[in-house]
Amino acid sequence: MKTVSTRSVVLVASVAALAGIAVSAAYSNAARFAAVPTSVAVVDMQKAINGLDELKARNDANQKKADARVAELTKIRDEIKKQGEDLEKSAQMAPAGNSDIINKRAELMVRAQTLDAQANAYKQLTRLDAGDVLRDMHAKVLEGIEAIAKRESIDIVIADDRALELPNPGTDEDVGRAINARRLLFATPTVDLTQRVLTQVNNDYNAGKKK
């Protein structure tokens, strides 16, 4: 009859014990990591940005710039219109094919085309101004979020897009696209930092104005 050495039995038992310890350690580590809670909050970025005092102030300043540009263009347009009317009156009394009339008409056409180009340029400048403001306000809100998150040990802050509504009416593609684009499906009011972020950013801005 074949015998099994005591050494082999002990070795097998030791390996099994080590394996058991390793498995137990793995479960212990997993349980330890799983026991650490993750703190999550949400912020409605559109609501936060639209509620900023600085946004209103800078939009008001940009509106004044835009109004000044419109006034400038309106003045030039009125000048061109008046010159055109005067030129046509002169043309009625001038002989046909008068070179002076022809040249002045050409000059007015050039001025009108230049005005159109200037209007398009001013429109683009106005939109760039608005883009600069929006970019800056987005950065300010992110700074506010980070400050609160660090202070209160919040691990993750998610953009709250629940306010986005599904198109109605809308095709299956439109509705499906809107459903797929939505990221946040549910959150309790207790994890919503929007108003707190808005308050902090506004307080920081107004405190800076007083300095």
Short mmCIF file of C-alpha atoms in Angstrom, two decimals:
data_model
loop_
_atom_site.label_atom_id
_atom_site.label_comp_id
_atom_site.label_asym_id
_atom_site.label_seq_id
_atom_site.Cartn_x
_atom_site.Cartn_y
_atom_site.Cartn_z
CA MET A 1 0.00 0.00 0.00
CA LYS A 2 1.36 3.42 -1.00
CA THR A 3 1.84 5.88 1.85
CA VAL A 4 1.72 9.65 1.79
CA SER A 5 4.58 11.35 3.56
CA THR A 6 3.78 13.50 6.55
CA ARG A 7 5.81 16.30 4.97
CA SER A 8 3.57 16.33 1.89
CA VAL A 9 0.43 16.44 4.01
CA VAL A 10 1.82 19.32 6.05
CA LEU A 11 2.85 21.17 2.88
CA VAL A 12 -0.61 20.76 1.34
CA ALA A 13 -2.20 21.94 4.56
CA SER A 14 0.10 24.96 4.66
CA VAL A 15 -0.70 25.91 1.06
CA ALA A 16 -4.41 25.61 1.79
CA ALA A 17 -4.04 27.74 4.89
CA LEU A 18 -2.12 30.40 2.97
CA ALA A 19 -4.73 30.38 0.26
CA GLY A 20 -7.41 30.81 2.87
CA ILE A 21 -5.53 33.69 4.42
CA ALA A 22 -5.09 35.31 0.99
CA VAL A 23 -8.78 34.94 0.20
CA SER A 24 -9.73 36.26 3.60
CA ALA A 25 -7.39 39.21 3.14
CA ALA A 26 -8.88 39.94 -0.29
CA TYR A 27 -12.40 39.92 1.10
CA SER A 28 -11.25 42.02 4.01
CA ASN A 29 -9.67 44.61 1.69
CA ALA A 30 -12.73 44.67 -0.55
CA ALA A 31 -14.99 45.14 2.43
CA ARG A 32 -12.77 47.89 3.76
CA PHE A 33 -12.77 49.75 0.43
CA ALA A 34 -16.50 49.24 -0.05
CA ALA A 35 -17.15 50.63 3.40
CA VAL A 36 -15.67 54.01 2.44
CA PRO A 37 -18.65 56.17 1.32
CA THR A 38 -18.41 58.37 -1.75
CA SER A 39 -19.91 61.81 -1.34
CA VAL A 40 -21.71 63.06 -4.46
CA ALA A 41 -23.40 66.39 -5.18
CA VAL A 42 -25.06 68.02 -8.19
CA VAL A 43 -25.10 71.55 -9.61
CA ASP A 44 -27.39 73.03 -12.27
CA MET A 45 -24.73 74.95 -14.22
CA GLN A 46 -27.21 76.97 -16.28
CA LYS A 47 -29.11 78.09 -13.20
CA ALA A 48 -25.89 78.90 -11.35
CA ILE A 49 -24.41 80.94 -14.19
CA ASN A 50 -27.63 82.80 -15.00
CA GLY A 51 -27.98 83.84 -11.36
CA LEU A 52 -24.56 85.46 -11.06
CA ASP A 53 -24.44 89.17 -10.23
CA GLU A 54 -21.26 89.53 -12.27
CA LEU A 55 -23.00 88.08 -15.31
CA LYS A 56 -25.63 90.81 -15.20
CA ALA A 57 -23.01 93.53 -14.69
CA ARG A 58 -20.85 92.37 -17.57
CA ASN A 59 -23.82 91.80 -19.85
CA ASP A 60 -24.96 95.36 -19.12
CA ALA A 61 -21.49 96.65 -20.01
CA ASN A 62 -21.46 94.63 -23.23
CA GLN A 63 -24.93 95.90 -24.09
CA LYS A 64 -23.65 99.47 -23.87
CA LYS A 65 -20.81 98.60 -26.23
CA ALA A 66 -23.27 96.96 -28.63
CA ASP A 67 -25.61 99.96 -28.47
CA ALA A 68 -22.70 102.28 -29.29
CA ARG A 69 -21.81 100.14 -32.30
CA VAL A 70 -25.41 100.17 -33.50
CA ALA A 71 -25.56 103.95 -33.11
CA GLU A 72 -22.36 104.32 -35.13
CA LEU A 73 -23.68 102.10 -37.92
CA THR A 74 -27.05 103.84 -37.91
CA LYS A 75 -25.37 107.22 -38.31
CA ILE A 76 -23.33 105.99 -41.28
CA ARG A 77 -26.39 104.36 -42.84
CA ASP A 78 -28.40 107.58 -42.53
CA GLU A 79 -25.53 109.53 -44.10
CA ILE A 80 -25.38 107.14 -47.05
CA LYS A 81 -29.14 107.33 -47.47
CA LYS A 82 -29.13 111.15 -47.41
CA GLN A 83 -26.22 111.33 -49.86
CA GLY A 84 -28.00 108.89 -52.15
CA GLU A 85 -31.18 110.97 -52.13
CA ASP A 86 -29.25 114.17 -52.83
CA LEU A 87 -27.32 112.48 -55.60
CA GLU A 88 -30.48 111.31 -57.34
CA LYS A 89 -31.87 114.83 -57.23
CA SER A 90 -28.67 116.10 -58.83
CA ALA A 91 -28.82 113.30 -61.40
CA GLN A 92 -32.24 114.47 -62.56
CA MET A 93 -30.78 117.82 -63.53
CA ALA A 94 -27.50 116.49 -64.94
CA PRO A 95 -27.07 115.21 -68.48
CA ALA A 96 -27.29 111.46 -69.00
CA GLY A 97 -24.01 109.67 -68.50
CA ASN A 98 -22.55 112.42 -66.36
CA SER A 99 -19.23 111.06 -65.12
CA ASP A 100 -19.42 112.89 -61.79
CA ILE A 101 -22.79 111.32 -61.00
CA ILE A 102 -21.53 107.89 -62.02
CA ASN A 103 -18.44 108.21 -59.82
CA LYS A 104 -20.46 109.38 -56.82
CA ARG A 105 -22.87 106.48 -57.23
CA ALA A 106 -19.91 104.10 -57.25
CA GLU A 107 -18.55 105.72 -54.08
CA LEU A 108 -21.91 105.29 -52.35
CA MET A 109 -22.05 101.64 -53.38
CA VAL A 110 -18.59 101.09 -51.89
CA ARG A 111 -19.63 102.83 -48.67
CA ALA A 112 -22.78 100.71 -48.46
CA GLN A 113 -20.81 97.49 -48.93
CA THR A 114 -18.25 98.65 -46.36
CA LEU A 115 -21.10 99.35 -43.94
CA ASP A 116 -22.44 95.82 -44.41
CA ALA A 117 -19.00 94.36 -43.71
CA GLN A 118 -18.62 96.57 -40.66
CA ALA A 119 -22.04 95.50 -39.37
CA ASN A 120 -21.10 91.82 -39.72
CA ALA A 121 -17.80 92.46 -37.94
CA TYR A 122 -19.55 94.25 -35.08
CA LYS A 123 -22.06 91.42 -34.78
CA GLN A 124 -19.19 88.93 -34.48
CA LEU A 125 -17.42 91.12 -31.92
CA THR A 126 -20.60 91.29 -29.84
CA ARG A 127 -20.91 87.51 -29.86
CA LEU A 128 -17.23 87.13 -28.94
CA ASP A 129 -17.78 89.50 -26.02
CA ALA A 130 -20.71 87.35 -24.88
CA GLY A 131 -18.59 84.23 -25.25
CA ASP A 132 -15.84 85.72 -23.09
CA VAL A 133 -18.35 86.50 -20.35
CA LEU A 134 -19.88 83.03 -20.46
CA ARG A 135 -16.44 81.40 -20.32
CA ASP A 136 -15.43 83.51 -17.33
CA MET A 137 -18.68 82.84 -15.49
CA HIS A 138 -18.32 79.11 -16.07
CA ALA A 139 -14.84 79.26 -14.56
CA LYS A 140 -16.12 81.23 -11.54
CA VAL A 141 -18.83 78.63 -10.89
CA LEU A 142 -16.28 75.82 -11.14
CA GLU A 143 -14.09 77.63 -8.60
CA GLY A 144 -17.07 77.92 -6.26
CA ILE A 145 -17.90 74.25 -6.68
CA GLU A 146 -14.31 73.23 -5.96
CA ALA A 147 -14.14 75.41 -2.85
CA ILE A 148 -17.31 73.92 -1.37
CA ALA A 149 -16.39 70.37 -2.37
CA LYS A 150 -12.96 70.60 -0.73
CA ARG A 151 -14.37 72.22 2.39
CA GLU A 152 -17.04 69.57 2.83
CA SER A 153 -15.11 66.53 1.53
CA ILE A 154 -17.37 66.02 -1.47
CA ASP A 155 -15.75 63.56 -3.87
CA ILE A 156 -17.78 64.09 -7.05
CA VAL A 157 -19.93 66.95 -8.35
CA ILE A 158 -22.13 66.16 -11.34
CA ALA A 159 -23.79 68.62 -13.71
CA ASP A 160 -27.54 68.54 -13.09
CA ASP A 161 -29.26 68.37 -16.48
CA ARG A 162 -32.69 67.28 -15.27
CA ALA A 163 -34.16 70.61 -16.34
CA LEU A 164 -33.64 69.66 -19.99
CA GLU A 165 -37.00 68.59 -21.38
CA LEU A 166 -37.65 66.03 -24.07
CA PRO A 167 -38.84 67.58 -27.34
CA ASN A 168 -42.63 67.55 -27.58
CA PRO A 169 -43.59 67.17 -30.32
CA GLY A 170 -40.49 65.43 -31.62
CA THR A 171 -39.49 62.56 -33.85
CA ASP A 172 -38.26 59.29 -32.39
CA GLU A 173 -34.72 60.37 -33.31
CA ASP A 174 -35.09 63.74 -31.58
CA VAL A 175 -36.57 62.21 -28.43
CA GLY A 176 -34.06 59.36 -28.41
CA ARG A 177 -31.17 61.78 -28.83
CA ALA A 178 -32.43 63.87 -25.91
CA ILE A 179 -32.81 60.77 -23.72
CA ASN A 180 -29.30 59.59 -24.52
CA ALA A 181 -27.88 63.05 -23.89
CA ARG A 182 -29.32 63.23 -20.38
CA ARG A 183 -26.83 62.20 -17.71
CA LEU A 184 -28.53 62.74 -14.35
CA LEU A 185 -31.71 60.76 -13.83
CA PHE A 186 -32.41 61.28 -10.14
CA ALA A 187 -31.03 63.18 -7.18
CA THR A 188 -32.50 64.19 -3.84
CA PRO A 189 -32.69 67.91 -3.01
CA THR A 190 -30.16 67.41 -0.21
CA VAL A 191 -27.30 66.87 -2.69
CA ASP A 192 -28.10 69.95 -4.79
CA LEU A 193 -25.36 72.57 -4.30
CA THR A 194 -26.64 75.02 -6.91
CA GLN A 195 -27.94 77.72 -4.58
CA ARG A 196 -24.97 77.44 -2.24
CA VAL A 197 -22.51 77.76 -5.11
CA LEU A 198 -24.45 80.73 -6.49
CA THR A 199 -24.44 82.43 -3.09
CA GLN A 200 -20.71 81.89 -2.57
CA VAL A 201 -19.70 83.15 -6.02
CA ASN A 202 -21.94 86.22 -5.67
CA ASN A 203 -20.56 86.95 -2.20
CA ASP A 204 -16.99 86.70 -3.49
CA TYR A 205 -17.77 89.01 -6.41
CA ASN A 206 -19.56 91.63 -4.31
CA ALA A 207 -16.83 91.51 -1.66
CA GLY A 208 -14.25 92.17 -4.38
CA LYS A 209 -16.22 95.19 -5.62
CA LYS A 210 -16.04 96.78 -2.15
CA LYS A 211 -12.25 96.55 -1.96
#
